[in-house]
Amino acid sequence: MDLLPSKNSTSYYKGNLHGHSNHSDGALKPNEVINEYKNLGYDFTCLSEHLWKGEKFANEVVLDTTNLNENNFIVIPSAELHCKGKQYVNNGLWHIVANGLPVDFTCADDKERAPEMIQRAIDSGAFVTIAHPEWYKLTFDECISVSHAHGVEIYNHSCHIEAARGFGTATVDYLLEENKKILLTATDDSHFRMADAGGGWVMVASENFNERSILDALKMGKYYSSTGVDILKFEMQNNLVKVVSSPAEHITLVGQGARSLSENGNNITEAIFDLNNIDTNWFRVTIIDNFGRFAWSNPIWL
Ligand SMILES: [Zn+2]
Ligand SMILES: [Zn+2]
């Protein structure tokens, strides 16, 4: 059984789910951001502008990106939604990324809190993820309160290079231990005030090359996240999980509790894990290469 669609049968599209232009606090104009991602070899990107009122870093309206679409490049209408009620961050604001958002989606008011705002974004059809949990110190109580989101950023590139707080592993695994069927994403959160583009992305196995199909594949978890490593095959037969990747040093499988399985070596490209050796009702795979670059599978539920 294929845990990710085979690259022979389905096309994979490379995309950034989280980034900013000068519609909010990015340095470049929207069309300049698109050109940067086209030059980096991406197939799609998202201008997930800060949606909040009365602040310089944000805009009160979702950016309409319809006129930025091209035959071979898609821009998915998006926003980074804010609302009040977050602990441990100076302005008390939550950060929630919504991809595939209707452009008439309204800014939260002073009373709306993160669980309700996320539900409103899900109901509008968006793919909704919890942004940079490590960077702004999402507490375990907070992450449980928003676990109806589709996913969590397991990697946010700008938080990694600006604060060395770019990962979301602890949040992801805590939610999985609590039986929350959460997905994971790697993103740039690019603002172009420094070289912050092309650091974290998703590779989406989409039936067709259009916004609807990409969003459907994201919601179904038919993608992997990467900072430079490729997952070429991810399959399971009986209780054996097979992973084939670009050359790496560590291929790991984790599940419930503290136990893990791993294959380690120089330039390894394959690992086979026997699930009989790990007592778990879910697992996920992480691959690290000799440059410290990663790939992450989504969690698989048994
Ligand atoms: Zn943010
Ligand atoms: Zn952002």
mmCIF file of N, CA and C in Angstrom, residues 148-276:
data_model
loop_
_atom_site.group_PDB
_atom_site.id
_atom_site.type_symbol
_atom_site.label_atom_id
_atom_site.label_comp_id
_atom_site.label_asym_id
_atom_site.label_seq_id
_atom_site.Cartn_x
_atom_site.Cartn_y
_atom_site.Cartn_z
ATOM 1 N N HIS A 148 -8.229 21.408 16.311
ATOM 2 C CA HIS A 148 -9.106 21.148 15.169
ATOM 3 C C HIS A 148 -8.533 21.766 13.894
ATOM 4 N N ALA A 149 -7.419 22.488 13.979
ATOM 5 C CA ALA A 149 -6.715 22.929 12.769
ATOM 6 C C ALA A 149 -6.257 21.698 11.993
ATOM 7 N N HIS A 150 -5.975 21.887 10.678
ATOM 8 C CA HIS A 150 -5.515 20.731 9.896
ATOM 9 C C HIS A 150 -4.083 20.342 10.245
ATOM 10 N N GLY A 151 -3.246 21.342 10.549
ATOM 11 C CA GLY A 151 -1.835 21.010 10.717
ATOM 12 C C GLY A 151 -1.077 21.973 11.614
ATOM 13 N N VAL A 152 0.181 21.624 11.819
ATOM 14 C CA VAL A 152 1.114 22.426 12.612
ATOM 15 C C VAL A 152 2.368 22.622 11.772
ATOM 16 N N GLU A 153 2.965 23.809 11.833
ATOM 17 C CA GLU A 153 4.262 23.996 11.181
ATOM 18 C C GLU A 153 5.334 23.237 11.963
ATOM 19 N N ILE A 154 5.846 22.158 11.368
ATOM 20 C CA ILE A 154 6.955 21.437 12.013
ATOM 21 C C ILE A 154 8.254 22.185 11.743
ATOM 22 N N TYR A 155 8.220 23.064 10.724
ATOM 23 C CA TYR A 155 9.406 23.896 10.432
ATOM 24 C C TYR A 155 8.972 25.221 9.816
ATOM 25 N N ASN A 156 9.494 26.306 10.387
ATOM 26 C CA ASN A 156 9.252 27.651 9.874
ATOM 27 C C ASN A 156 10.632 28.277 9.659
ATOM 28 N N HIS A 157 10.968 28.518 8.387
ATOM 29 C CA HIS A 157 12.349 28.879 8.055
ATOM 30 C C HIS A 157 12.773 30.220 8.641
ATOM 31 N N SER A 158 11.918 31.226 8.570
ATOM 32 C CA SER A 158 12.367 32.535 9.074
ATOM 33 C C SER A 158 12.538 32.493 10.595
ATOM 34 N N CYS A 159 11.685 31.732 11.304
ATOM 35 C CA CYS A 159 11.884 31.588 12.758
ATOM 36 C C CYS A 159 13.179 30.829 13.053
ATOM 37 N N HIS A 160 13.553 29.930 12.147
ATOM 38 C CA HIS A 160 14.798 29.177 12.330
ATOM 39 C C HIS A 160 16.013 30.087 12.156
ATOM 40 N N ILE A 161 16.022 30.895 11.085
ATOM 41 C CA ILE A 161 17.241 31.688 10.833
ATOM 42 C C ILE A 161 17.284 32.973 11.660
ATOM 43 N N GLU A 162 16.131 33.464 12.121
ATOM 44 C CA GLU A 162 16.136 34.708 12.893
ATOM 45 C C GLU A 162 16.202 34.476 14.396
ATOM 46 N N ALA A 163 15.720 33.313 14.859
ATOM 47 C CA ALA A 163 15.621 33.110 16.308
ATOM 48 C C ALA A 163 16.067 31.723 16.767
ATOM 49 N N ALA A 164 16.450 30.852 15.805
ATOM 50 C CA ALA A 164 16.767 29.459 16.146
ATOM 51 C C ALA A 164 15.630 28.824 16.953
ATOM 52 N N ARG A 165 14.385 29.211 16.560
ATOM 53 C CA ARG A 165 13.184 28.618 17.157
ATOM 54 C C ARG A 165 12.229 28.228 16.034
ATOM 55 N N GLY A 166 12.747 27.426 15.093
ATOM 56 C CA GLY A 166 11.965 27.167 13.885
ATOM 57 C C GLY A 166 11.178 25.881 13.870
ATOM 58 N N PHE A 167 11.368 24.996 14.876
ATOM 59 C CA PHE A 167 10.754 23.676 14.778
ATOM 60 C C PHE A 167 9.434 23.579 15.555
ATOM 61 N N GLY A 168 8.658 22.557 15.237
ATOM 62 C CA GLY A 168 7.375 22.352 15.905
ATOM 63 C C GLY A 168 7.184 20.919 16.346
ATOM 64 N N THR A 169 8.295 20.187 16.480
ATOM 65 C CA THR A 169 8.233 18.741 16.754
ATOM 66 C C THR A 169 7.478 18.429 18.044
ATOM 67 N N ALA A 170 7.780 19.167 19.107
ATOM 68 C CA ALA A 170 7.160 18.859 20.398
ATOM 69 C C ALA A 170 5.642 19.042 20.332
ATOM 70 N N THR A 171 5.202 20.109 19.654
ATOM 71 C CA THR A 171 3.762 20.360 19.523
ATOM 72 C C THR A 171 3.086 19.251 18.726
ATOM 73 N N VAL A 172 3.699 18.876 17.604
ATOM 74 C CA VAL A 172 3.137 17.819 16.758
ATOM 75 C C VAL A 172 2.978 16.526 17.557
ATOM 76 N N ASP A 173 4.042 16.114 18.229
ATOM 77 C CA ASP A 173 3.992 14.813 18.909
ATOM 78 C C ASP A 173 3.076 14.826 20.133
ATOM 79 N N TYR A 174 2.979 15.955 20.795
ATOM 80 C CA TYR A 174 2.038 16.058 21.900
ATOM 81 C C TYR A 174 0.600 15.878 21.385
ATOM 82 N N LEU A 175 0.273 16.552 20.283
ATOM 83 C CA LEU A 175 -1.077 16.418 19.725
ATOM 84 C C LEU A 175 -1.346 14.987 19.259
ATOM 85 N N LEU A 176 -0.343 14.344 18.671
ATOM 86 C CA LEU A 176 -0.520 12.957 18.228
ATOM 87 C C LEU A 176 -0.743 12.036 19.432
ATOM 88 N N GLU A 177 0.008 12.257 20.510
ATOM 89 C CA GLU A 177 -0.188 11.455 21.726
ATOM 90 C C GLU A 177 -1.599 11.636 22.278
ATOM 91 N N GLU A 178 -2.164 12.824 22.037
ATOM 92 C CA GLU A 178 -3.534 13.097 22.499
ATOM 93 C C GLU A 178 -4.576 12.651 21.472
ATOM 94 N N ASN A 179 -4.129 11.828 20.494
ATOM 95 C CA ASN A 179 -5.021 11.276 19.469
ATOM 96 C C ASN A 179 -5.619 12.314 18.530
ATOM 97 N N LYS A 180 -4.958 13.441 18.358
ATOM 98 C CA LYS A 180 -5.420 14.458 17.410
ATOM 99 C C LYS A 180 -4.797 14.154 16.054
ATOM 100 N N LYS A 181 -5.636 14.062 15.028
ATOM 101 C CA LYS A 181 -5.141 13.682 13.701
ATOM 102 C C LYS A 181 -4.587 14.914 12.978
ATOM 103 N N ILE A 182 -3.419 15.338 13.408
ATOM 104 C CA ILE A 182 -2.842 16.581 12.923
ATOM 105 C C ILE A 182 -1.839 16.281 11.799
ATOM 106 N N LEU A 183 -1.767 17.189 10.815
ATOM 107 C CA LEU A 183 -0.760 17.076 9.754
ATOM 108 C C LEU A 183 0.397 18.013 10.080
ATOM 109 N N LEU A 184 1.478 17.940 9.282
ATOM 110 C CA LEU A 184 2.569 18.864 9.531
ATOM 111 C C LEU A 184 3.045 19.519 8.247
ATOM 112 N N THR A 185 3.573 20.743 8.387
ATOM 113 C CA THR A 185 4.032 21.491 7.213
ATOM 114 C C THR A 185 5.401 22.115 7.490
ATOM 115 N N ALA A 186 6.177 22.280 6.413
ATOM 116 C CA ALA A 186 7.393 23.096 6.469
ATOM 117 C C ALA A 186 7.132 24.319 5.592
ATOM 118 N N THR A 187 7.468 25.496 6.106
ATOM 119 C CA THR A 187 7.184 26.739 5.379
ATOM 120 C C THR A 187 8.365 27.706 5.493
ATOM 121 N N ASP A 188 8.327 28.751 4.663
ATOM 122 C CA ASP A 188 9.355 29.807 4.712
ATOM 123 C C ASP A 188 9.007 30.920 5.691
ATOM 124 N N ASP A 189 7.730 31.359 5.695
ATOM 125 C CA ASP A 189 7.349 32.601 6.385
ATOM 126 C C ASP A 189 8.245 33.746 5.890
ATOM 127 N N SER A 190 8.434 33.808 4.578
ATOM 128 C CA SER A 190 9.393 34.757 3.992
ATOM 129 C C SER A 190 8.858 36.186 4.018
ATOM 130 N N HIS A 191 9.765 37.116 4.329
ATOM 131 C CA HIS A 191 9.458 38.554 4.297
ATOM 132 C C HIS A 191 10.411 39.297 3.370
ATOM 133 N N PHE A 192 11.474 38.629 2.921
ATOM 134 C CA PHE A 192 12.453 39.185 1.974
ATOM 135 C C PHE A 192 13.210 40.390 2.518
ATOM 136 N N ARG A 193 13.306 40.485 3.839
ATOM 137 C CA ARG A 193 14.232 41.484 4.399
ATOM 138 C C ARG A 193 15.608 40.855 4.566
ATOM 139 N N MET A 194 15.671 39.531 4.445
ATOM 140 C CA MET A 194 16.925 38.778 4.431
ATOM 141 C C MET A 194 16.677 37.576 3.525
ATOM 142 N N ALA A 195 17.678 36.723 3.368
ATOM 143 C CA ALA A 195 17.508 35.563 2.476
ATOM 144 C C ALA A 195 16.676 34.503 3.185
ATOM 145 N N ASP A 196 15.355 34.688 3.196
ATOM 146 C CA ASP A 196 14.493 33.774 3.950
ATOM 147 C C ASP A 196 13.524 32.992 3.062
ATOM 148 N N ALA A 197 13.811 32.923 1.766
ATOM 149 C CA ALA A 197 12.949 32.141 0.862
ATOM 150 C C ALA A 197 13.660 30.864 0.435
ATOM 151 N N GLY A 198 12.877 29.802 0.238
ATOM 152 C CA GLY A 198 13.444 28.542 -0.243
ATOM 153 C C GLY A 198 14.032 27.682 0.854
ATOM 154 N N GLY A 199 13.597 27.876 2.094
ATOM 155 C CA GLY A 199 14.156 27.110 3.216
ATOM 156 C C GLY A 199 13.275 25.962 3.676
ATOM 157 N N GLY A 200 11.955 26.087 3.516
ATOM 158 C CA GLY A 200 11.038 25.024 3.946
ATOM 159 C C GLY A 200 9.831 24.996 3.025
ATOM 160 N N TRP A 201 9.431 23.816 2.573
ATOM 161 C CA TRP A 201 8.357 23.740 1.592
ATOM 162 C C TRP A 201 7.583 22.436 1.713
ATOM 163 N N VAL A 202 6.486 22.353 0.963
ATOM 164 C CA VAL A 202 5.740 21.095 0.865
ATOM 165 C C VAL A 202 5.796 20.592 -0.568
ATOM 166 N N MET A 203 5.801 19.268 -0.718
ATOM 167 C CA MET A 203 5.721 18.619 -2.027
ATOM 168 C C MET A 203 4.372 17.899 -2.055
ATOM 169 N N VAL A 204 3.461 18.409 -2.878
ATOM 170 C CA VAL A 204 2.064 17.983 -2.819
ATOM 171 C C VAL A 204 1.736 17.055 -3.988
ATOM 172 N N ALA A 205 1.204 15.874 -3.687
ATOM 173 C CA ALA A 205 0.778 14.919 -4.714
ATOM 174 C C ALA A 205 -0.649 15.264 -5.116
ATOM 175 N N SER A 206 -0.757 16.136 -6.112
ATOM 176 C CA SER A 206 -2.067 16.654 -6.502
ATOM 177 C C SER A 206 -2.504 16.021 -7.819
ATOM 178 N N GLU A 207 -3.776 15.597 -7.855
ATOM 179 C CA GLU A 207 -4.317 14.967 -9.076
ATOM 180 C C GLU A 207 -4.218 15.912 -10.262
ATOM 181 N N ASN A 208 -4.539 17.186 -10.009
ATOM 182 C CA ASN A 208 -4.508 18.191 -11.082
ATOM 183 C C ASN A 208 -3.751 19.412 -10.599
ATOM 184 N N PHE A 209 -3.306 20.205 -11.562
ATOM 185 C CA PHE A 209 -2.567 21.407 -11.206
ATOM 186 C C PHE A 209 -3.526 22.597 -11.151
ATOM 187 N N ASN A 210 -4.325 22.627 -10.080
ATOM 188 C CA ASN A 210 -5.155 23.803 -9.833
ATOM 189 C C ASN A 210 -5.328 23.959 -8.321
ATOM 190 N N GLU A 211 -5.833 25.126 -7.934
ATOM 191 C CA GLU A 211 -5.916 25.452 -6.516
ATOM 192 C C GLU A 211 -6.747 24.432 -5.742
ATOM 193 N N ARG A 212 -7.919 24.071 -6.280
ATOM 194 C CA ARG A 212 -8.830 23.161 -5.585
ATOM 195 C C ARG A 212 -8.165 21.815 -5.320
ATOM 196 N N SER A 213 -7.514 21.290 -6.347
ATOM 197 C CA SER A 213 -6.895 19.967 -6.242
ATOM 198 C C SER A 213 -5.721 19.991 -5.244
ATOM 199 N N ILE A 214 -4.933 21.066 -5.266
ATOM 200 C CA ILE A 214 -3.813 21.190 -4.315
ATOM 201 C C ILE A 214 -4.340 21.270 -2.880
ATOM 202 N N LEU A 215 -5.402 22.046 -2.676
ATOM 203 C CA LEU A 215 -5.979 22.173 -1.325
ATOM 204 C C LEU A 215 -6.555 20.843 -0.845
ATOM 205 N N ASP A 216 -7.229 20.127 -1.756
ATOM 206 C CA ASP A 216 -7.779 18.808 -1.387
ATOM 207 C C ASP A 216 -6.657 17.869 -0.955
ATOM 208 N N ALA A 217 -5.551 17.861 -1.738
ATOM 209 C CA ALA A 217 -4.424 16.970 -1.422
ATOM 210 C C ALA A 217 -3.799 17.354 -0.076
ATOM 211 N N LEU A 218 -3.700 18.655 0.195
ATOM 212 C CA LEU A 218 -3.162 19.104 1.486
ATOM 213 C C LEU A 218 -4.036 18.591 2.628
ATOM 214 N N LYS A 219 -5.361 18.775 2.490
ATOM 215 C CA LYS A 219 -6.263 18.362 3.572
ATOM 216 C C LYS A 219 -6.227 16.849 3.791
ATOM 217 N N MET A 220 -5.964 16.083 2.717
ATOM 218 C CA MET A 220 -5.896 14.619 2.849
ATOM 219 C C MET A 220 -4.514 14.152 3.289
ATOM 220 N N GLY A 221 -3.576 15.098 3.438
ATOM 221 C CA GLY A 221 -2.228 14.717 3.866
ATOM 222 C C GLY A 221 -1.402 14.071 2.774
ATOM 223 N N LYS A 222 -1.795 14.281 1.510
ATOM 224 C CA LYS A 222 -1.050 13.667 0.401
ATOM 225 C C LYS A 222 0.128 14.559 0.015
ATOM 226 N N TYR A 223 1.054 14.700 0.915
ATOM 227 C CA TYR A 223 2.240 15.528 0.657
ATOM 228 C C TYR A 223 3.286 15.197 1.706
ATOM 229 N N TYR A 224 4.504 15.666 1.461
ATOM 230 C CA TYR A 224 5.510 15.630 2.522
ATOM 231 C C TYR A 224 6.133 17.013 2.643
ATOM 232 N N SER A 225 6.813 17.231 3.763
ATOM 233 C CA SER A 225 7.424 18.520 4.062
ATOM 234 C C SER A 225 8.928 18.366 3.982
ATOM 235 N N SER A 226 9.624 19.439 3.567
ATOM 236 C CA SER A 226 11.056 19.289 3.336
ATOM 237 C C SER A 226 11.821 20.584 3.553
ATOM 238 N N THR A 227 13.100 20.431 3.947
ATOM 239 C CA THR A 227 14.048 21.542 3.874
ATOM 240 C C THR A 227 15.197 21.168 2.935
ATOM 241 N N GLY A 228 15.029 20.102 2.151
ATOM 242 C CA GLY A 228 16.066 19.743 1.186
ATOM 243 C C GLY A 228 16.166 18.259 0.865
ATOM 244 N N VAL A 229 15.491 17.416 1.643
ATOM 245 C CA VAL A 229 15.522 15.972 1.393
ATOM 246 C C VAL A 229 14.230 15.570 0.683
ATOM 247 N N ASP A 230 14.332 14.627 -0.267
ATOM 248 C CA ASP A 230 13.141 14.140 -0.976
ATOM 249 C C ASP A 230 12.742 12.754 -0.495
ATOM 250 N N ILE A 231 11.444 12.571 -0.302
ATOM 251 C CA ILE A 231 10.911 11.224 -0.044
ATOM 252 C C ILE A 231 10.457 10.672 -1.386
ATOM 253 N N LEU A 232 11.091 9.602 -1.835
ATOM 254 C CA LEU A 232 10.810 9.070 -3.170
ATOM 255 C C LEU A 232 9.774 7.961 -3.127
ATOM 256 N N LYS A 233 9.767 7.201 -2.034
ATOM 257 C CA LYS A 233 8.755 6.139 -1.851
ATOM 258 C C LYS A 233 8.434 6.040 -0.372
ATOM 259 N N PHE A 234 7.152 5.786 -0.067
ATOM 260 C CA PHE A 234 6.729 5.606 1.324
ATOM 261 C C PHE A 234 5.576 4.623 1.252
ATOM 262 N N GLU A 235 5.862 3.361 1.591
ATOM 263 C CA GLU A 235 4.853 2.319 1.412
ATOM 264 C C GLU A 235 4.844 1.366 2.597
ATOM 265 N N MET A 236 3.762 0.606 2.695
ATOM 266 C CA MET A 236 3.633 -0.343 3.800
ATOM 267 C C MET A 236 3.041 -1.638 3.277
ATOM 268 N N GLN A 237 3.665 -2.754 3.664
ATOM 269 C CA GLN A 237 3.128 -4.061 3.308
ATOM 270 C C GLN A 237 3.141 -4.910 4.566
ATOM 271 N N ASN A 238 1.993 -5.505 4.880
ATOM 272 C CA ASN A 238 1.821 -6.162 6.170
ATOM 273 C C ASN A 238 2.252 -5.175 7.252
ATOM 274 N N ASN A 239 3.285 -5.487 8.011
ATOM 275 C CA ASN A 239 3.701 -4.540 9.045
ATOM 276 C C ASN A 239 5.038 -3.905 8.728
ATOM 277 N N LEU A 240 5.468 -4.007 7.453
ATOM 278 C CA LEU A 240 6.770 -3.467 7.062
ATOM 279 C C LEU A 240 6.589 -2.122 6.345
ATOM 280 N N VAL A 241 7.282 -1.105 6.863
ATOM 281 C CA VAL A 241 7.226 0.226 6.260
ATOM 282 C C VAL A 241 8.511 0.443 5.482
ATOM 283 N N LYS A 242 8.364 0.784 4.194
ATOM 284 C CA LYS A 242 9.553 1.026 3.366
ATOM 285 C C LYS A 242 9.624 2.507 2.997
ATOM 286 N N VAL A 243 10.809 3.089 3.202
ATOM 287 C CA VAL A 243 11.046 4.493 2.869
ATOM 288 C C VAL A 243 12.211 4.554 1.897
ATOM 289 N N VAL A 244 12.037 5.244 0.779
ATOM 290 C CA VAL A 244 13.150 5.500 -0.143
ATOM 291 C C VAL A 244 13.293 7.014 -0.253
ATOM 292 N N SER A 245 14.529 7.512 -0.129
ATOM 293 C CA SER A 245 14.734 8.963 -0.095
ATOM 294 C C SER A 245 15.953 9.345 -0.921
ATOM 295 N N SER A 246 16.150 10.650 -1.085
ATOM 296 C CA SER A 246 17.425 11.126 -1.608
ATOM 297 C C SER A 246 18.494 10.796 -0.550
ATOM 298 N N PRO A 247 19.793 10.802 -0.921
ATOM 299 C CA PRO A 247 20.835 10.363 0.013
ATOM 300 C C PRO A 247 20.761 11.075 1.359
ATOM 301 N N ALA A 248 20.843 10.271 2.437
ATOM 302 C CA ALA A 248 20.649 10.805 3.783
ATOM 303 C C ALA A 248 21.567 10.087 4.760
ATOM 304 N N GLU A 249 21.593 10.579 5.986
ATOM 305 C CA GLU A 249 22.383 9.921 7.032
ATOM 306 C C GLU A 249 21.504 9.231 8.074
ATOM 307 N N HIS A 250 20.278 9.749 8.256
ATOM 308 C CA HIS A 250 19.406 9.179 9.287
ATOM 309 C C HIS A 250 17.981 9.083 8.742
ATOM 310 N N ILE A 251 17.405 7.903 8.790
ATOM 311 C CA ILE A 251 15.986 7.724 8.483
ATOM 312 C C ILE A 251 15.347 7.183 9.753
ATOM 313 N N THR A 252 14.400 7.944 10.311
ATOM 314 C CA THR A 252 13.848 7.553 11.610
ATOM 315 C C THR A 252 12.342 7.370 11.524
ATOM 316 N N LEU A 253 11.831 6.516 12.385
ATOM 317 C CA LEU A 253 10.381 6.329 12.523
ATOM 318 C C LEU A 253 10.057 6.456 14.002
ATOM 319 N N VAL A 254 9.110 7.335 14.328
ATOM 320 C CA VAL A 254 8.676 7.479 15.721
ATOM 321 C C VAL A 254 7.177 7.240 15.818
ATOM 322 N N GLY A 255 6.749 6.849 17.027
ATOM 323 C CA GLY A 255 5.333 6.643 17.293
ATOM 324 C C GLY A 255 5.032 7.043 18.720
ATOM 325 N N GLN A 256 4.035 6.385 19.311
ATOM 326 C CA GLN A 256 3.666 6.698 20.692
ATOM 327 C C GLN A 256 4.845 6.443 21.631
ATOM 328 N N GLY A 257 4.884 7.203 22.696
ATOM 329 C CA GLY A 257 5.902 6.975 23.715
ATOM 330 C C GLY A 257 7.274 7.413 23.253
ATOM 331 N N ALA A 258 8.313 6.850 23.847
ATOM 332 C CA ALA A 258 9.679 7.327 23.624
ATOM 333 C C ALA A 258 10.469 6.461 22.659
ATOM 334 N N ARG A 259 9.890 5.356 22.210
ATOM 335 C CA ARG A 259 10.680 4.454 21.369
ATOM 336 C C ARG A 259 10.710 4.919 19.925
ATOM 337 N N SER A 260 11.817 4.570 19.246
ATOM 338 C CA SER A 260 11.918 4.909 17.824
ATOM 339 C C SER A 260 12.693 3.813 17.114
ATOM 340 N N LEU A 261 12.574 3.809 15.798
ATOM 341 C CA LEU A 261 13.374 2.917 14.957
ATOM 342 C C LEU A 261 14.204 3.810 14.044
ATOM 343 N N SER A 262 15.423 3.392 13.681
ATOM 344 C CA SER A 262 16.207 4.231 12.767
ATOM 345 C C SER A 262 17.179 3.407 11.952
ATOM 346 N N GLU A 263 17.493 3.963 10.788
ATOM 347 C CA GLU A 263 18.537 3.427 9.913
ATOM 348 C C GLU A 263 19.548 4.550 9.775
ATOM 349 N N ASN A 264 20.823 4.267 10.035
ATOM 350 C CA ASN A 264 21.834 5.326 10.045
ATOM 351 C C ASN A 264 23.038 4.915 9.217
ATOM 352 N N GLY A 265 23.637 5.875 8.524
ATOM 353 C CA GLY A 265 24.825 5.573 7.723
ATOM 354 C C GLY A 265 25.125 6.708 6.769
ATOM 355 N N ASN A 266 26.129 6.507 5.916
ATOM 356 C CA ASN A 266 26.475 7.527 4.917
ATOM 357 C C ASN A 266 25.728 7.276 3.628
ATOM 358 N N ASN A 267 25.107 8.314 3.117
ATOM 359 C CA ASN A 267 24.423 8.210 1.825
ATOM 360 C C ASN A 267 23.453 7.035 1.747
ATOM 361 N N ILE A 268 22.686 6.813 2.800
ATOM 362 C CA ILE A 268 21.671 5.764 2.726
ATOM 363 C C ILE A 268 20.446 6.313 1.999
ATOM 364 N N THR A 269 19.768 5.468 1.257
ATOM 365 C CA THR A 269 18.616 5.912 0.474
ATOM 366 C C THR A 269 17.384 5.060 0.746
ATOM 367 N N GLU A 270 17.488 4.127 1.673
ATOM 368 C CA GLU A 270 16.345 3.238 1.903
ATOM 369 C C GLU A 270 16.352 2.723 3.336
ATOM 370 N N ALA A 271 15.158 2.565 3.876
ATOM 371 C CA ALA A 271 15.037 1.924 5.192
ATOM 372 C C ALA A 271 13.770 1.095 5.192
ATOM 373 N N ILE A 272 13.833 -0.036 5.867
ATOM 374 C CA ILE A 272 12.635 -0.867 6.051
ATOM 375 C C ILE A 272 12.449 -1.067 7.550
ATOM 376 N N PHE A 273 11.281 -0.670 8.046
ATOM 377 C CA PHE A 273 11.006 -0.743 9.478
ATOM 378 C C PHE A 273 9.898 -1.754 9.738
ATOM 379 N N ASP A 274 10.108 -2.610 10.742
ATOM 380 C CA ASP A 274 9.108 -3.597 11.130
ATOM 381 C C ASP A 274 8.299 -3.027 12.293
ATOM 382 N N LEU A 275 7.027 -2.744 12.025
ATOM 383 C CA LEU A 275 6.191 -2.122 13.062
ATOM 384 C C LEU A 275 5.939 -3.052 14.251
ATOM 385 N N ASN A 276 6.250 -4.347 14.072
ATOM 386 C CA ASN A 276 6.146 -5.255 15.222
ATOM 387 C C ASN A 276 7.138 -4.876 16.310
#
